[in-house]
mmCIF file of C-alpha atoms and ligand atoms in Angstrom:
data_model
loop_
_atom_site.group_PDB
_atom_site.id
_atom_site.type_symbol
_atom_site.label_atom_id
_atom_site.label_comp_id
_atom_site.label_asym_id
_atom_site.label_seq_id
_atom_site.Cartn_x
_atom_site.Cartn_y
_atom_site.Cartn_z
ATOM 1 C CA UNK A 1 0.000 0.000 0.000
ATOM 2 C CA UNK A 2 3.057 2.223 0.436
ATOM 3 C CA UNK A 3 3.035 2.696 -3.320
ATOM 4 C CA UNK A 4 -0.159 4.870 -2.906
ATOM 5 C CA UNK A 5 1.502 7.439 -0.973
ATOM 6 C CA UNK A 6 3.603 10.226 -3.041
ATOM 7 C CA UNK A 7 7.073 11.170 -2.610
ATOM 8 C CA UNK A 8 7.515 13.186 1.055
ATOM 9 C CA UNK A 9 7.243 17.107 1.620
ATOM 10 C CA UNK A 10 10.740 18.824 2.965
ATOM 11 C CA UNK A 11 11.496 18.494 6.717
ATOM 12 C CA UNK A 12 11.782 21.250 8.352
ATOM 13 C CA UNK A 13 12.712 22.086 12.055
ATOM 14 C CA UNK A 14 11.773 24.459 14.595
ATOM 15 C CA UNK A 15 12.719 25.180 18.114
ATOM 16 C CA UNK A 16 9.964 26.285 20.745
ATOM 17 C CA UNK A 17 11.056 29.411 22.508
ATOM 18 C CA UNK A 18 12.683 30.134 25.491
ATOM 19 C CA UNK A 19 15.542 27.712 24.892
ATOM 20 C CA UNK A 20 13.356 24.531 25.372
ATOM 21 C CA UNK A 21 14.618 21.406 23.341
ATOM 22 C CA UNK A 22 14.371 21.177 19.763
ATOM 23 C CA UNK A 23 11.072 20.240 18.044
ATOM 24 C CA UNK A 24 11.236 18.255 14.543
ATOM 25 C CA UNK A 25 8.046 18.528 12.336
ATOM 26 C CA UNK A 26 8.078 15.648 9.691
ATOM 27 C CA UNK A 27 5.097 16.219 7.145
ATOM 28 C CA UNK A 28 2.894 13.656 6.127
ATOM 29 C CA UNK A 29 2.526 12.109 3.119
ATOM 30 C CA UNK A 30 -0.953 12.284 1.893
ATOM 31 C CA UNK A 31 -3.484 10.169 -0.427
ATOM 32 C CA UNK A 32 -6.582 9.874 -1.294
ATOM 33 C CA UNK A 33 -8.145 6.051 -1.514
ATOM 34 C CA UNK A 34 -11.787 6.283 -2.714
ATOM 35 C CA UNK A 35 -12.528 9.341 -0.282
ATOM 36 C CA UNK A 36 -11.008 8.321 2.410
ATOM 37 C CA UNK A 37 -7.930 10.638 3.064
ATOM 38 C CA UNK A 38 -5.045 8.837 4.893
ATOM 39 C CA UNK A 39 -1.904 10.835 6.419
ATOM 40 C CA UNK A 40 1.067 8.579 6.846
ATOM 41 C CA UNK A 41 3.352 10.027 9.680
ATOM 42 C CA UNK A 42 5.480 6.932 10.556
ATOM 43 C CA UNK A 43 7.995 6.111 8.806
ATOM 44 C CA UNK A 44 8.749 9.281 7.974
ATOM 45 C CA UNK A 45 12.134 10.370 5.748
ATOM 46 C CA UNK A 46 14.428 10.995 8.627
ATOM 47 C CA UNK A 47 12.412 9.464 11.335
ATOM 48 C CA UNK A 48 11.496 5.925 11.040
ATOM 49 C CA UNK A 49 10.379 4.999 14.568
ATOM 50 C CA UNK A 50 9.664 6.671 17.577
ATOM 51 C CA UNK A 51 10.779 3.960 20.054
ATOM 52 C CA UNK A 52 8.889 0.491 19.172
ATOM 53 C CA UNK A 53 6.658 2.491 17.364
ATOM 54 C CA UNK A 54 7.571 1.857 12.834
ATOM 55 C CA UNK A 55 4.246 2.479 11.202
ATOM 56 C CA UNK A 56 1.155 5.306 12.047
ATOM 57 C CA UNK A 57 -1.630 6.246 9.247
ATOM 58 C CA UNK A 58 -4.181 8.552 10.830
ATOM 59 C CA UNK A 59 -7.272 8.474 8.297
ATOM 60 C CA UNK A 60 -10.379 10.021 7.309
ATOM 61 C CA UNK A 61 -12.933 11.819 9.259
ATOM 62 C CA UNK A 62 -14.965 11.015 6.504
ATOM 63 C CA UNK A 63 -18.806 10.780 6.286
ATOM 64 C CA UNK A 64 -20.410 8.722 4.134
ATOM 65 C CA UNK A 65 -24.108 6.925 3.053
ATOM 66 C CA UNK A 66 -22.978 4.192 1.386
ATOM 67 C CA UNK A 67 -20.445 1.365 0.527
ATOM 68 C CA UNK A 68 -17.364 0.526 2.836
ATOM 69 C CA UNK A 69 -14.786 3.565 3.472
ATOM 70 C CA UNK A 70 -12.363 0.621 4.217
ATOM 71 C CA UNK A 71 -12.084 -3.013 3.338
ATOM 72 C CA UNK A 72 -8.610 -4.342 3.299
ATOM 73 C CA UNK A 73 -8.920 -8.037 2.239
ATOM 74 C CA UNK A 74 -7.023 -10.536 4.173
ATOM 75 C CA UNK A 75 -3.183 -9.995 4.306
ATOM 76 C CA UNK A 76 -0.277 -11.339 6.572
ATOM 77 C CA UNK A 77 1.979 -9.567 9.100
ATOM 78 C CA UNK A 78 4.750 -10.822 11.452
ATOM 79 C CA UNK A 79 7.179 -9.423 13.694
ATOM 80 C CA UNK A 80 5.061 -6.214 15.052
ATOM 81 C CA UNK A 81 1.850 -5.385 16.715
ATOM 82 C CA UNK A 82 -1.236 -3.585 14.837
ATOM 83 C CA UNK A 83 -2.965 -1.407 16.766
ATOM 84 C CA UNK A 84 -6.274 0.438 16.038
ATOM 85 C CA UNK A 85 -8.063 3.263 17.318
ATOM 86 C CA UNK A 86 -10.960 5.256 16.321
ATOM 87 C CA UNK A 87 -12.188 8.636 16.999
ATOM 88 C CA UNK A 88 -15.190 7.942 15.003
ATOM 89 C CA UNK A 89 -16.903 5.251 13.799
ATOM 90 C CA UNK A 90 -16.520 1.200 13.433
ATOM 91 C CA UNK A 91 -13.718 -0.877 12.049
ATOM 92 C CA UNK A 92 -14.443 -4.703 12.148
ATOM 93 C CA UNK A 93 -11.208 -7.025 12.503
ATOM 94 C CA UNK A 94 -11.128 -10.919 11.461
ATOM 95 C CA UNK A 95 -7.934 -12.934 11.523
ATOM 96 C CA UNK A 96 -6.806 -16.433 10.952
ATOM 97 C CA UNK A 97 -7.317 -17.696 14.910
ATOM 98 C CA UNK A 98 -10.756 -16.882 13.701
ATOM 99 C CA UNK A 99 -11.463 -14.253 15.889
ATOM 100 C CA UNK A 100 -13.538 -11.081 15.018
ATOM 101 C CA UNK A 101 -13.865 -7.925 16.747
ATOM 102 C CA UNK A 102 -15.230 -4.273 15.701
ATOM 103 C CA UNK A 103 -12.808 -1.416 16.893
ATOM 104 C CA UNK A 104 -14.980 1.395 18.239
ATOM 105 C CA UNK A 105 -13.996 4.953 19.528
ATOM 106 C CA UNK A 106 -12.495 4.478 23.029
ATOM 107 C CA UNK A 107 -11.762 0.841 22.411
ATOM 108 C CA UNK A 108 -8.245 -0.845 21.245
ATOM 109 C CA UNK A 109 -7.845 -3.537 18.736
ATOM 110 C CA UNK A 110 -4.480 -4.912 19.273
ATOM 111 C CA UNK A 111 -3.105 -7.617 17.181
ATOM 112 C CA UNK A 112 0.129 -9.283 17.550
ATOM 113 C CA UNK A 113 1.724 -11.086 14.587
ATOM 114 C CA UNK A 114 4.360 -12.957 16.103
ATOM 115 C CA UNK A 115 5.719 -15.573 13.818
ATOM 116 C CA UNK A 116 2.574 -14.805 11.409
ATOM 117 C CA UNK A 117 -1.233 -14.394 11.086
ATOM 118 C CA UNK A 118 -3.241 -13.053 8.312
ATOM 119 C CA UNK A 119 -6.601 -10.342 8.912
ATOM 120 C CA UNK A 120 -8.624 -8.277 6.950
ATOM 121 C CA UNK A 121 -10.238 -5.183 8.007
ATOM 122 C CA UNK A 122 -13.512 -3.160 6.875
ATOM 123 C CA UNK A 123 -16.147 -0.990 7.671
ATOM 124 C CA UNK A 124 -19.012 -3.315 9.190
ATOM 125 C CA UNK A 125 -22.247 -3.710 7.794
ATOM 126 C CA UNK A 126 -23.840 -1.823 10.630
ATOM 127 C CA UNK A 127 -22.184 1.677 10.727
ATOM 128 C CA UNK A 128 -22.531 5.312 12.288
ATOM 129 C CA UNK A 129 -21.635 6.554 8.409
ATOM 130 C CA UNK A 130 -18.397 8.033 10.413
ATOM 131 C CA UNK A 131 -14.690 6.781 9.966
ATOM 132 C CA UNK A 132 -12.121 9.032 11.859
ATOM 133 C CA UNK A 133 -8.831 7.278 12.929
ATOM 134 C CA UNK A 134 -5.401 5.670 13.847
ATOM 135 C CA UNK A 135 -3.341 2.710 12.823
ATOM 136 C CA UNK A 136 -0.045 1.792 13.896
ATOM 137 C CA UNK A 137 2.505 -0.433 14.269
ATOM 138 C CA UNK A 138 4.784 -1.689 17.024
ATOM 139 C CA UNK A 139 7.795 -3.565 16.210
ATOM 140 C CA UNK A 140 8.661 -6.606 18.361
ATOM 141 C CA UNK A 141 11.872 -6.515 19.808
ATOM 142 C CA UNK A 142 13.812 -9.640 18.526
ATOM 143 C CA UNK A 143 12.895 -11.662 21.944
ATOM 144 C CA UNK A 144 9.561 -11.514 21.116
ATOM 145 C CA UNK A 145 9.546 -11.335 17.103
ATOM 146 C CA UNK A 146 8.561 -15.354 17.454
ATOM 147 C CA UNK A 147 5.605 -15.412 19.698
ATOM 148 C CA UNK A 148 2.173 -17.477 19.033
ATOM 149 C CA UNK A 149 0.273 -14.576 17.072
ATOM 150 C CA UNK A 150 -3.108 -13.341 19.178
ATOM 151 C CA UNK A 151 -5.556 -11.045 19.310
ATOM 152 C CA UNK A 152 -6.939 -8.523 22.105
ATOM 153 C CA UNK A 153 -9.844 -6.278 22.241
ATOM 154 C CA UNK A 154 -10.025 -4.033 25.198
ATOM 155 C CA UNK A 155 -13.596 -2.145 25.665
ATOM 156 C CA UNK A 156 -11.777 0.235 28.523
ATOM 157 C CA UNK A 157 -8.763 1.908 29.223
ATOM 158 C CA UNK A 158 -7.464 3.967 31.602
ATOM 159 C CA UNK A 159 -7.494 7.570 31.913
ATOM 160 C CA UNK A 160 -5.379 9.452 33.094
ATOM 161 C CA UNK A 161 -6.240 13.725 34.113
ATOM 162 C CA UNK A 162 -3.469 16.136 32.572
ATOM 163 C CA UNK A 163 -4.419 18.975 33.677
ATOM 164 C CA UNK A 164 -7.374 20.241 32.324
ATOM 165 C CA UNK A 165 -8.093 17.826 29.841
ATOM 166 C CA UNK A 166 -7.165 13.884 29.761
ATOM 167 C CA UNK A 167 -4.822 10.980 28.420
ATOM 168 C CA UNK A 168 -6.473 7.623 27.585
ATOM 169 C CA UNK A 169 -3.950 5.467 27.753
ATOM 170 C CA UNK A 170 -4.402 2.460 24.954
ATOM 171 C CA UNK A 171 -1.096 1.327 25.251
ATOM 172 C CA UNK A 172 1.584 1.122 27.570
ATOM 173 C CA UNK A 173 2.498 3.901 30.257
ATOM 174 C CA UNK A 174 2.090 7.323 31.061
ATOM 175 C CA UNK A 175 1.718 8.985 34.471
ATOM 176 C CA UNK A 176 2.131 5.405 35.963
ATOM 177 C CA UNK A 177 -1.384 4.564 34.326
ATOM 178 C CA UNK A 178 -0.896 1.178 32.120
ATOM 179 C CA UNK A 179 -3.358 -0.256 29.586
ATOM 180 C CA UNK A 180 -3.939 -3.604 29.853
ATOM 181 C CA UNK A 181 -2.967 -4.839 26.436
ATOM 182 C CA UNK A 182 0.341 -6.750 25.709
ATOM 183 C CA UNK A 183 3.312 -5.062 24.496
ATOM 184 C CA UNK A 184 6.828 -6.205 24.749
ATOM 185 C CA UNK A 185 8.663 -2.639 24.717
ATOM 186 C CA UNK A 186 8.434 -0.052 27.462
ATOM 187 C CA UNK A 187 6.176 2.852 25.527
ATOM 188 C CA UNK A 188 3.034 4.420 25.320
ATOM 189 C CA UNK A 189 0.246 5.457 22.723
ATOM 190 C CA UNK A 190 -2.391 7.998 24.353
ATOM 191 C CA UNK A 191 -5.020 9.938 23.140
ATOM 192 C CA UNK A 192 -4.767 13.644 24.383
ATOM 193 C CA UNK A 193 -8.212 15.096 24.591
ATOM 194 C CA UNK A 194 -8.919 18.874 25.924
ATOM 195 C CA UNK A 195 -11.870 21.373 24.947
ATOM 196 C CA UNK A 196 -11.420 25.256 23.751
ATOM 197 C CA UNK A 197 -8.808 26.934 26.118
ATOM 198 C CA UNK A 198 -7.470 23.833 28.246
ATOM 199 C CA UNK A 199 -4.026 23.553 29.277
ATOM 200 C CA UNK A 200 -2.852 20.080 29.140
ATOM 201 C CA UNK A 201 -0.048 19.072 31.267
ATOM 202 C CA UNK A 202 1.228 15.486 30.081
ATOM 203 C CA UNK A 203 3.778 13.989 32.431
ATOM 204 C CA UNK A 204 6.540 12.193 30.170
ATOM 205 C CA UNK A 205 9.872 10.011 30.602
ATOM 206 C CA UNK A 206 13.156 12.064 29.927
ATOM 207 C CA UNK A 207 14.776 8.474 28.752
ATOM 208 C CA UNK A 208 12.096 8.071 26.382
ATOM 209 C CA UNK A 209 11.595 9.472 22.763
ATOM 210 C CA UNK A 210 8.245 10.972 22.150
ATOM 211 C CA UNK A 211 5.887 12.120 19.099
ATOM 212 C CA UNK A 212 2.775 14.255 18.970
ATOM 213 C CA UNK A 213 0.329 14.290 15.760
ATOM 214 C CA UNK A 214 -2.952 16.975 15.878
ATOM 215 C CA UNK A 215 -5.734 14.976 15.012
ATOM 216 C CA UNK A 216 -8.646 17.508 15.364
ATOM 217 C CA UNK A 217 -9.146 20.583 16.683
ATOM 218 C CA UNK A 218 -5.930 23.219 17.469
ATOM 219 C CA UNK A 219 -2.960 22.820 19.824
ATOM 220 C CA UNK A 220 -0.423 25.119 21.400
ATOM 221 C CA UNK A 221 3.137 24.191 22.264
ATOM 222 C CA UNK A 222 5.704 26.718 23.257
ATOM 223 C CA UNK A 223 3.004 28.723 22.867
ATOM 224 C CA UNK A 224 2.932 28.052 18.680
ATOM 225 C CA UNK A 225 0.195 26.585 16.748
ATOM 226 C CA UNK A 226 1.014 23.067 16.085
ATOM 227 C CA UNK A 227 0.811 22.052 12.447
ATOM 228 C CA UNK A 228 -1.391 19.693 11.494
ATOM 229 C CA UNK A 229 -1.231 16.310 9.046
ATOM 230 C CA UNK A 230 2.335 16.188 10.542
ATOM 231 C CA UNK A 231 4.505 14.251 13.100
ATOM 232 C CA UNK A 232 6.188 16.689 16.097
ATOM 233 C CA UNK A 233 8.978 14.481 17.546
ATOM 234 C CA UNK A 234 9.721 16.083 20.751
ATOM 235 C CA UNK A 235 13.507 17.085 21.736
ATOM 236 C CA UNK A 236 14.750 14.387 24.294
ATOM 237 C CA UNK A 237 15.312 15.222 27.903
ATOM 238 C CA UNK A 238 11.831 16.739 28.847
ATOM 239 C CA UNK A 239 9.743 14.993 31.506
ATOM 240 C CA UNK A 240 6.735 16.945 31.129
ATOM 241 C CA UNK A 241 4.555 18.242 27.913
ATOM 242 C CA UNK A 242 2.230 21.516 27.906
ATOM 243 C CA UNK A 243 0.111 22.104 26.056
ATOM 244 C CA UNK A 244 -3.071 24.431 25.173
ATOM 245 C CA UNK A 245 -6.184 23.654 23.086
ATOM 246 C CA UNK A 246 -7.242 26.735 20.683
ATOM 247 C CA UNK A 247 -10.595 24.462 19.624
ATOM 248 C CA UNK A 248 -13.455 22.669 20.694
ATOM 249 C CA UNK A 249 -12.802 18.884 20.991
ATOM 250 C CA UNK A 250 -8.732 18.637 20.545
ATOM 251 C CA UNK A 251 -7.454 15.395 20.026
ATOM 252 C CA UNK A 252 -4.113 14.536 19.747
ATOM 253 C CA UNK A 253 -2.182 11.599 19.713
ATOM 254 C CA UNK A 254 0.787 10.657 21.933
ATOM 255 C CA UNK A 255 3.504 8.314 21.096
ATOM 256 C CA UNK A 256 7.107 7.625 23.062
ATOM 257 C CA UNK A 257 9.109 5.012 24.351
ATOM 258 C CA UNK A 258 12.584 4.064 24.806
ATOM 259 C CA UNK A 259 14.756 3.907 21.955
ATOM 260 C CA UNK A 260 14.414 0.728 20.179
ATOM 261 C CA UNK A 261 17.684 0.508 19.570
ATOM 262 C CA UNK A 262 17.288 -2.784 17.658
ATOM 263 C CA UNK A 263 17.470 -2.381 13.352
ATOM 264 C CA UNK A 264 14.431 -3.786 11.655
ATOM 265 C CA UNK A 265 13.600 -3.980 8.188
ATOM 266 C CA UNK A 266 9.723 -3.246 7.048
ATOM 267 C CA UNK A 267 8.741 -4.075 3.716
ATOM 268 C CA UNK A 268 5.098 -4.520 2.922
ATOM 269 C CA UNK A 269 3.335 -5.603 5.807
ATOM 270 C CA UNK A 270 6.570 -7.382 7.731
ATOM 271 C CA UNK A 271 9.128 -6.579 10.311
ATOM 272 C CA UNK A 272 11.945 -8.084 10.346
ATOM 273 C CA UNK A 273 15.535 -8.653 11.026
ATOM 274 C CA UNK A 274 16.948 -10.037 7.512
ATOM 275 C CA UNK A 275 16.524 -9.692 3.210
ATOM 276 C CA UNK A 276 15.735 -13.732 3.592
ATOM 277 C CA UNK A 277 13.147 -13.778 6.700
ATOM 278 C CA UNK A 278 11.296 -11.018 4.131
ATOM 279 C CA UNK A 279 11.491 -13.538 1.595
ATOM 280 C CA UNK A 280 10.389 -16.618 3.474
ATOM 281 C CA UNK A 281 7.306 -15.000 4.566
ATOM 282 C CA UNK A 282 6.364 -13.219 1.031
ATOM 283 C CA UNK A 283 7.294 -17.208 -0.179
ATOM 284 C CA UNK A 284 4.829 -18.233 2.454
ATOM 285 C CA UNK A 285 1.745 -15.760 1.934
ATOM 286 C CA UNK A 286 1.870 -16.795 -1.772
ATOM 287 C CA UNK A 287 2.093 -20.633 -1.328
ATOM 288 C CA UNK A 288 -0.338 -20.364 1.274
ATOM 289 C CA UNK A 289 1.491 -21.028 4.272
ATOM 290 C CA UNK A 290 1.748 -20.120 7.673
ATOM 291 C CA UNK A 291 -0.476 -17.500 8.076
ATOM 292 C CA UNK A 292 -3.797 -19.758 7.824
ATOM 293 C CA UNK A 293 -6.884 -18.433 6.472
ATOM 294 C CA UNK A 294 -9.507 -15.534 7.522
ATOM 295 C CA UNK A 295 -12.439 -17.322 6.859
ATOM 296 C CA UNK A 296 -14.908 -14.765 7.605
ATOM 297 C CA UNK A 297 -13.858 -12.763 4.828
ATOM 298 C CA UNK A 298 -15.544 -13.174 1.691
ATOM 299 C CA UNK A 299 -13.541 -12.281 -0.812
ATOM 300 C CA UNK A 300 -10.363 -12.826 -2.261
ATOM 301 C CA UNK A 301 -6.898 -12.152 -0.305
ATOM 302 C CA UNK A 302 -4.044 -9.391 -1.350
ATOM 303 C CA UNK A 303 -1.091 -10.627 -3.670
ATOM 304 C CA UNK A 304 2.244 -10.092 -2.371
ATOM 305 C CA UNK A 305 3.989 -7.327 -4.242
ATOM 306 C CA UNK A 306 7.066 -8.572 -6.065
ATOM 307 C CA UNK A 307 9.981 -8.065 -3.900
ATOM 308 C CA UNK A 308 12.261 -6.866 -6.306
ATOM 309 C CA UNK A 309 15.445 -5.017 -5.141
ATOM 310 C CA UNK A 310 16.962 -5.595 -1.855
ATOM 311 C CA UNK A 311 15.496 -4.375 1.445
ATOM 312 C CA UNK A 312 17.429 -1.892 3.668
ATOM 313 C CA UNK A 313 17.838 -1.361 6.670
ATOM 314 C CA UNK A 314 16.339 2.165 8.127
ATOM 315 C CA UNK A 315 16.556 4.394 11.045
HETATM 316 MN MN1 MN B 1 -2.964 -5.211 8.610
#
């Protein structure tokens, strides 16, 4: 799906005043699939992970009377996490352990591919005509990258007060608050909410690396507007994060954790360590192996793409 998205914008850089540590703004790349705008922040050129974190597209809103704003037909993954979150509207999940669960706003989807599993993911048949959201991927570390794939939905997560708004924490830590879904990294992913005027004040990890993407309404930091359809990866060393919302309903997401510090490869829908364990698993999907089948999807499965050149490793 990468192929969609066009070439990226410049980078550019800006400090916040008063001397506080450096902000970098990476732009999305944008595209347009059948109405249905999707912003990819993560990787970005010069920033391919913020900790575990390798892969965020932040989508729509969109409105819409009829048909399916997404429907991703069954397709494998191993060596990361998926995780999605809505701020509007449904996203039903099947995989190949057979399970099935619709993603609503406020609850987590988290799938972890492990050695391999295959899931498709569309707009269900009973709808609110709303699609407004997040998907991203963790990277296993390489203790983990072999684990029996699973599947968690979590209907509640904590949240946490920052100041005058809140943090709901969907995964990992912040503030000492931790979701309940398995991760195998120390990190977080919140949701920053605040209404016209609040000052948000979002405790944070000085060891940890963190990123902050405006996904409605109109933030404040260092007392600039923060751009949106881009990723703001915070200057290290802070342990705190203010911030003030200039608009009704301000969302914001939140993503940190501690360096990775392990290289991965991505290509296509894998993570993983080596050109060859890319290979195996591309061999796999297309041989039907491995991954199993989602068999309450309808229709036909995605093709691999041909794995041409060789795959590099990023940072
Ligand atoms: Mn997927």
């Amino acid at each position: 799906m990468s192929d969609l998205i066009p070439a990226p914008a410049v980078v550019t850089c800006a400090s916040e005043p008063g001397g506080a540590a450096a902000i970098e703004t990476f732009p999305a790349r944008s595209t347009d699939l059948e109405g249905l705008a999707i912003r990819r922040l993560l990787p970005a050129r010069g920033r391919r992970m913020l900790g575990a974190w390798c892969f965020l597209d932040h989508f729509g809103p969109v409105a819409f009377a009829a048909g399916q704003p997404m429907d991703v037909a069954p397709h494998p993954h191993i060596g990361l996490q998926t995780v999605s979150w809505l701020l509007e509207g449904e996203i039903r999940h099947d995989d190949s352990l057979g399970l099935t669960a619709v993603a609503v706003p406020g609850a987590l989807n988290l799938m972890t591919a492990g050695r391999g599993i295959a899931h498709a993911e569309r707009t269900p048949g009973t709808h609110t005509g709303r699609l407004h959201g997040v998907q991203l991927w963790i990277a296993l570390p390489d203790a983990a990258r072999e684990v029996a794939p699973a599947f968690e939905h979590h209907a509640r997560l904590p949240e946490l007060p920052v100041g005058d708004g809140r943090a709901h924490v969907f995964v990992g830590e912040l503030g000492g608050l931790c979701s309940p879904a398995r991760v195998f990294s120390p990190l977080v992913g919140a949701e920053l909410a605040g209404e016209n005027g609040a000052r948000l004040r979002v405790p944070l990890r000085s060891d940890w690396e963190y990123g902050l993407v405006l996904l409605a309404g109109a933030l404040e930091l260092g007392g600039r507007p923060l751009a949106p359809e881009a990723l703001h990866v915070l200057g290290g060393g802070r342990d705190e994060l203010c911030l003030v919302a200039r608009a009704p309903a301000t969302r914001a997401l939140l993503l940190g954790g501690e360096p990775f510090g392990e290289p991965v490869l991505m290509w296509w829908n894998f993570v993983a360590r080596t050109h060859d364990e890319l290979v195996a698993a591309r061999d796999d999907w297309q041989a039907g192996r491995r991954f199993g089948e989602v068999a309450a999807y309808g229709g036909a499965r995605l093709a691999a793409p041909p794995l041409a050149a060789r795959v590099l490793p990023g940072r």
